[in-house]
Tab-separated table of C-alpha atoms in Angstrom:
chain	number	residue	atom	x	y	z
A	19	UNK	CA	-9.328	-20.903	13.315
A	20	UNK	CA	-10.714	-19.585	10.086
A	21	UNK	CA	-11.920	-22.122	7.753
A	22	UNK	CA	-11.784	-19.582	4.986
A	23	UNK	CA	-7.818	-18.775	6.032
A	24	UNK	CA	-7.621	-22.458	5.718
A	25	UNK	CA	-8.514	-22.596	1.805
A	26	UNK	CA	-5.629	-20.161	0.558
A	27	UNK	CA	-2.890	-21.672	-1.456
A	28	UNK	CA	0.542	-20.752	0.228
A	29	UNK	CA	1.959	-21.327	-2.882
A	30	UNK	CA	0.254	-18.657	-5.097
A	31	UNK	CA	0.097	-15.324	-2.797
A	32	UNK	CA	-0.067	-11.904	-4.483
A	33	UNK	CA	3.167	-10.112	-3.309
A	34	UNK	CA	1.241	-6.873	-3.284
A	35	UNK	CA	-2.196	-6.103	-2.438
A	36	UNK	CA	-3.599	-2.611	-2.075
A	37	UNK	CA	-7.080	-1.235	-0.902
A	38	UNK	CA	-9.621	1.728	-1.592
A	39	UNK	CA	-10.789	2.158	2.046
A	40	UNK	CA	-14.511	3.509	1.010
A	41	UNK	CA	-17.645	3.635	3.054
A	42	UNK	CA	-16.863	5.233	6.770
A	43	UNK	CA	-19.377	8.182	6.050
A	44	UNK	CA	-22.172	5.775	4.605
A	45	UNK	CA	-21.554	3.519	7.763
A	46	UNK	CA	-21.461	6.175	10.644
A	47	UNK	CA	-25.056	7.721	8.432
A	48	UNK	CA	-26.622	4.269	9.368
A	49	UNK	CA	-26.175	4.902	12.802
A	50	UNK	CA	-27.548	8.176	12.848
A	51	UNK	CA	-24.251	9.657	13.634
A	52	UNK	CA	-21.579	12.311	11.215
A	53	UNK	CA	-19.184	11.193	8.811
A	54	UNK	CA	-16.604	11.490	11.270
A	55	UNK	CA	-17.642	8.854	13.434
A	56	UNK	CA	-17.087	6.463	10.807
A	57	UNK	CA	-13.742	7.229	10.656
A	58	UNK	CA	-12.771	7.154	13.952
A	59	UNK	CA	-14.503	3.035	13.585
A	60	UNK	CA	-12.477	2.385	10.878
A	61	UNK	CA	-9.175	1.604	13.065
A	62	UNK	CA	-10.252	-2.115	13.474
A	63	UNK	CA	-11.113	-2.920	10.391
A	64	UNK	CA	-6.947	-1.668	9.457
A	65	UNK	CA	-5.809	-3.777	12.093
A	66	UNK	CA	-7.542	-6.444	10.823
A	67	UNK	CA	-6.169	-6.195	6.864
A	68	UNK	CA	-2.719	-5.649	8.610
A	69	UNK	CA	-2.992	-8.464	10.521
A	70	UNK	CA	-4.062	-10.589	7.767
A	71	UNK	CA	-1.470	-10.022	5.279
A	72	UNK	CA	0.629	-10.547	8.161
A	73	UNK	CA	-0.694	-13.713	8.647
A	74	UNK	CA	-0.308	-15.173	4.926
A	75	UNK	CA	2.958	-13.482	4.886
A	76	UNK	CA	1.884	-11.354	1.611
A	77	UNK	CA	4.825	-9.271	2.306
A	78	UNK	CA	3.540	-5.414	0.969
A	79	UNK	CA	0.136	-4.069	1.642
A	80	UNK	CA	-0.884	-0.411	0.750
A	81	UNK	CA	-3.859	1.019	2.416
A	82	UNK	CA	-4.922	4.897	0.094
A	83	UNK	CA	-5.439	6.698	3.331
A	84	UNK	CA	-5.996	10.083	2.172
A	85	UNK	CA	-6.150	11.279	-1.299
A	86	UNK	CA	-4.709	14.461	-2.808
A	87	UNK	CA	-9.301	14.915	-3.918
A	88	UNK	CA	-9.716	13.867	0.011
A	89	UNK	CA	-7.861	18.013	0.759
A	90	UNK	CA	-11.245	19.462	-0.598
A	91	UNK	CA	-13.663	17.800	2.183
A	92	UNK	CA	-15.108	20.328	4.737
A	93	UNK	CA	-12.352	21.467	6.705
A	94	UNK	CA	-13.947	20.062	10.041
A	95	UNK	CA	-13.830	16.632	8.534
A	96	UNK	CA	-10.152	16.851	7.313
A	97	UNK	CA	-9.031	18.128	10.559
A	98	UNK	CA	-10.561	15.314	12.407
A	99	UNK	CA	-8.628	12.644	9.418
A	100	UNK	CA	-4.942	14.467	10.115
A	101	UNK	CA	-5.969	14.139	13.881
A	102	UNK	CA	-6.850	10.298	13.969
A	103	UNK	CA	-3.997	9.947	11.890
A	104	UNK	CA	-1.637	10.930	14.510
A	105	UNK	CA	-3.622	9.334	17.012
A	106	UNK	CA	-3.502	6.069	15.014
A	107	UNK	CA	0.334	6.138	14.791
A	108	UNK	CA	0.948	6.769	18.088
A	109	UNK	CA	-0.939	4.072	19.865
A	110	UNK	CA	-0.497	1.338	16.645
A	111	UNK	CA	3.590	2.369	16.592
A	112	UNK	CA	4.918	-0.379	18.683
A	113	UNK	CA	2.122	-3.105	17.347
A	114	UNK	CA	3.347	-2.248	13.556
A	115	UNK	CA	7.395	-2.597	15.221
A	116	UNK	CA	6.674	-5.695	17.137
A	117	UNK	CA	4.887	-7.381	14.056
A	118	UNK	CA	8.379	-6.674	11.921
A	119	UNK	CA	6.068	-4.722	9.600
A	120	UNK	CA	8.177	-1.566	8.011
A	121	UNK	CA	6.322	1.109	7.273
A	122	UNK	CA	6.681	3.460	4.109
A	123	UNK	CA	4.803	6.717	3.404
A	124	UNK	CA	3.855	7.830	-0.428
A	125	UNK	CA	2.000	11.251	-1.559
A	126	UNK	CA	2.677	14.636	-1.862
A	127	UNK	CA	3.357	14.923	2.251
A	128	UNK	CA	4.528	18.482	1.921
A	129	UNK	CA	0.852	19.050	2.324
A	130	UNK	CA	0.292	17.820	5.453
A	131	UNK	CA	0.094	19.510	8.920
A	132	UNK	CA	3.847	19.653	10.502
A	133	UNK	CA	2.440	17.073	13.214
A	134	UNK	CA	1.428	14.354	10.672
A	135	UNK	CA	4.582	14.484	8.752
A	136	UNK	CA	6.416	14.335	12.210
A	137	UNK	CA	4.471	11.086	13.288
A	138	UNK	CA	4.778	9.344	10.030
A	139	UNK	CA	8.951	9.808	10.296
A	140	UNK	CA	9.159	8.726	13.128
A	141	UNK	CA	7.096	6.148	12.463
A	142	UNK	CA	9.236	5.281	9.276
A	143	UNK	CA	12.101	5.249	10.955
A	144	UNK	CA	11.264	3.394	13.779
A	145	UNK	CA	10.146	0.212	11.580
A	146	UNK	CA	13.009	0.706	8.918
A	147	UNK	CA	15.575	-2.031	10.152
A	148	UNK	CA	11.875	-4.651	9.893
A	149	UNK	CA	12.108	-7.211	7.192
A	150	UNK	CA	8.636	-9.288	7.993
A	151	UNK	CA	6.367	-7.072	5.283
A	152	UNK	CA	5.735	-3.662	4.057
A	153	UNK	CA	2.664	-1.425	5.310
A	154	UNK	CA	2.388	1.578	2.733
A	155	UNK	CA	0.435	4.022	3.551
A	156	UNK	CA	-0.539	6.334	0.195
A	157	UNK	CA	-1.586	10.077	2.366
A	158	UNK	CA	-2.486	12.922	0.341
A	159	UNK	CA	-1.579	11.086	-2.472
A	160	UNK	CA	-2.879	11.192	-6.411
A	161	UNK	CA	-1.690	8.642	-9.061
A	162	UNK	CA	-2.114	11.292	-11.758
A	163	UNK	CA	0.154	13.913	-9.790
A	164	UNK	CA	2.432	10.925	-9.256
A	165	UNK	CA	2.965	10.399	-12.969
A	166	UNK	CA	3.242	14.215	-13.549
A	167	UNK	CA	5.725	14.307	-11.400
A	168	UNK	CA	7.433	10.575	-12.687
A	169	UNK	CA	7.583	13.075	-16.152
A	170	UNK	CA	8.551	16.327	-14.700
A	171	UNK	CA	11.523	14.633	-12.864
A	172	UNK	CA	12.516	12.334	-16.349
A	173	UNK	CA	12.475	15.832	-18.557
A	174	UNK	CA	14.331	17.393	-16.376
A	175	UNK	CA	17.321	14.605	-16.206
A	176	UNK	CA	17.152	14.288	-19.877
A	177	UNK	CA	17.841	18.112	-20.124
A	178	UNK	CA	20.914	17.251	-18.009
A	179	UNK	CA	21.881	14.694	-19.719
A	180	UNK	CA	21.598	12.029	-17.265
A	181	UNK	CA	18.905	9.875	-19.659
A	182	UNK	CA	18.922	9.322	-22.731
A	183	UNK	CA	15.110	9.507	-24.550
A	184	UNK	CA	15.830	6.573	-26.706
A	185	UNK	CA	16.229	4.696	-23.335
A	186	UNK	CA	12.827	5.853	-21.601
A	187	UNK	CA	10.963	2.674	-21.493
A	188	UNK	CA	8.182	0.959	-18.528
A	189	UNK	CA	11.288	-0.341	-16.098
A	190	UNK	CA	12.485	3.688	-16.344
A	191	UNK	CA	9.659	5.256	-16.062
A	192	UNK	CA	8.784	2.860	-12.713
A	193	UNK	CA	11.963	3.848	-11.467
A	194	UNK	CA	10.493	7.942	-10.993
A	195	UNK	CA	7.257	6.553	-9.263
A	196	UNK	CA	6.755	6.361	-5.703
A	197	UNK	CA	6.317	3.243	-5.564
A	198	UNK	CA	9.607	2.226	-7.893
A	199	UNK	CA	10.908	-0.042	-4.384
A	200	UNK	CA	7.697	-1.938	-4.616
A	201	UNK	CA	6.549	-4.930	-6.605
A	202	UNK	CA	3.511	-4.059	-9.104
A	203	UNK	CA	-0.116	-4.812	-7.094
A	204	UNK	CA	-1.339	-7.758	-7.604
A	205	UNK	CA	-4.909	-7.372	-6.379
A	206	UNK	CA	-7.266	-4.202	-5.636
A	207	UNK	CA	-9.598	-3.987	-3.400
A	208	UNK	CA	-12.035	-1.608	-3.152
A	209	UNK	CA	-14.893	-1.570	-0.200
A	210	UNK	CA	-18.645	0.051	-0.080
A	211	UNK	CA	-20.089	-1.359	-2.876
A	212	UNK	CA	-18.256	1.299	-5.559
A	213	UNK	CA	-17.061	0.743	-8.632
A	214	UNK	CA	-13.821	3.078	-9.580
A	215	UNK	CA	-10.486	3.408	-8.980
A	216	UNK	CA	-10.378	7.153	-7.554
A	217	UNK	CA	-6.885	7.897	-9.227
A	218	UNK	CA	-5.178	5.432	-6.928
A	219	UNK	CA	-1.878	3.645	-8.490
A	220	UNK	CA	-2.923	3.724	-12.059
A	221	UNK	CA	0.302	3.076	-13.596
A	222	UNK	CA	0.946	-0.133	-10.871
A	223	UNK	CA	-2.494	-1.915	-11.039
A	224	UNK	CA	-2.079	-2.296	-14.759
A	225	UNK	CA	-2.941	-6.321	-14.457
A	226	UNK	CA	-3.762	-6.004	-10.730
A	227	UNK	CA	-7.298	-8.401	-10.167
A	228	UNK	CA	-9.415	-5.710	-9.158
A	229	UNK	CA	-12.281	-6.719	-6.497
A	230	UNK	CA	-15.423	-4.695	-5.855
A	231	UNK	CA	-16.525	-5.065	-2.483
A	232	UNK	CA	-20.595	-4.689	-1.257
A	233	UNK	CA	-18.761	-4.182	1.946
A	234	UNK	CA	-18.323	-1.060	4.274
A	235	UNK	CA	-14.676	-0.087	5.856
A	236	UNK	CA	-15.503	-0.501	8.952
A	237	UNK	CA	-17.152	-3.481	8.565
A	238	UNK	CA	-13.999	-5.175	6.774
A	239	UNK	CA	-13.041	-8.138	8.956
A	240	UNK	CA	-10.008	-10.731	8.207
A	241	UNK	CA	-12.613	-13.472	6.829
A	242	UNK	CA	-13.683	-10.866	4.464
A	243	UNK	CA	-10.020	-10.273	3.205
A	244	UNK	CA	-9.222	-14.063	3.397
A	245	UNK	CA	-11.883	-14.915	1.176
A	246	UNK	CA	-10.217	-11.601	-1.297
A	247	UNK	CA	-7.269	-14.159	-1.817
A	248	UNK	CA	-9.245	-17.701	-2.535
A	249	UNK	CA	-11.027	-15.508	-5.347
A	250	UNK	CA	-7.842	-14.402	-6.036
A	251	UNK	CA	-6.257	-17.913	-6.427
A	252	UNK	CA	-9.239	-18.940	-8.232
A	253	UNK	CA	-8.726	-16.658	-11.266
A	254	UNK	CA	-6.502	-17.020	-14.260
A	255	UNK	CA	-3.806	-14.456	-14.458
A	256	UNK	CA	-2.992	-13.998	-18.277
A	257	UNK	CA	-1.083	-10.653	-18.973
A	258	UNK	CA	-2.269	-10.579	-22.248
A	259	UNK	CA	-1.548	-14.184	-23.140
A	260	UNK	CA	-4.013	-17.040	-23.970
A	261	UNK	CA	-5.058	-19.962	-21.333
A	262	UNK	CA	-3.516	-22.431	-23.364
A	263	UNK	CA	-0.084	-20.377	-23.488
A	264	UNK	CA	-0.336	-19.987	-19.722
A	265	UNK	CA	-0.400	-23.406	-19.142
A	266	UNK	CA	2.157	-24.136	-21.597
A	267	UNK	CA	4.527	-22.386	-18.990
């Protein structure tokens, strides 16, 4: 039994938490080995944010697997990411089905190898009918593309005729994201001791906490995440408002 688990407030849960998972090349270089042996370590510590959410019923987590930046790595490392990837899916399939976790994909997936994109539909589809929470998983994906594409798609509707500009607002725009069937994040993480965001959900972490981590991927254990959500609790969400007017609620 965790005694940190045992601290968090059922009552006050994001509904959304995503991660930057940063640090499997700095990790494997500790150990004398190549990058890519830090990714191929990095499977346990997804299983164990998966697991965790799943726990504390926060019912969506998204996990930035592969960024549209991650495409100009050297091509031995990428191959060996799109590899795991599959990998990954196929042996953690049934544990994501049997947890009642559904599974969505978000990115520009034309990009990626006919192999991947075949293991993440079937993955998809698999898990679609589950209800218990939401695993994202945000592959070759780039929040400033995202929006490009969020305006692209809006100019070309209002062209047709199907919006009207004097009715683009935030709730429209959200709707041409993504992410428009998922609640705003709540909280960031980001492991291996970095401070950035790396062009990940821009537009939906726009009064997302945001938590820095002096932690490596790999070394990301449940504890670590559980103790992500009592700092969580612990801070005073405001969205632009004053304490007092918070309280006043």
């Amino acid at each position: 039994m965790s005694l940190i688990k045992d601290k968090i407030n059922s009552e006050n849960l994001p509904k959304h938490v995503a991660i930057i998972m940063d640090g499997n090349g700095r990790w494997a270089k500790t150990r004398g080995e190549e990058r890519t042996f830090g990714h191929k370590n990095a499977i346990n510590a997804v299983r164990n944010a998966i697991n965790a959410c799943n726990e504390i019923d926060i019912p969506y987590l998204t996990l930035y697997t592969f960024s549209s930046e991650n495409w100009s790595r050297p091509a031995d490392e990428v191959s060996t990411l799109m590899n795991l990837l599959v990998e990954t899916l196929l042996l953690e399939a049934e544990e994501i089905f049997s947890k009642g976790l559904r599974m969505h994909v978000i990115g520009n997936l034309g990009k990626l190898p006919l192999l991947v994109r075949e293991q993440l539909e079937r993955v998809v589809e698999l898990t679609k009918e589950n209800t218990k929470g939401n695993l994202v998983l945000a592959i070759s994906y780039g929040s400033q593309n995202e929006m490009l594409d969020a305006v692209k798609n809006i100019s070309s509707d209002v062209k047709e005729g199907k919006v009207d500009v004097e009715n683009i607002d935030e709730k429209l725009f959200e709707s041409y994201l993504y992410t428009k069937d998922f609640p705003p994040v709540d909280l960031l993480i980001r492991t291996s001791g970095e401070i950035r965001i790396s062009n990940f959900l821009l537009w939906q972490i726009a009064y997302a906490e945001l938590q820095f981590l002096n932690v490596l991927w790999p070394d990301f254990t449940k504890d670590i995440f559980f103790q992500c959500i009592v700092d969580y609790q612990n801070k005073e969400r405001r969205y632009g408002l004053t304490g007092d007017q918070i309280n006043a609620q």
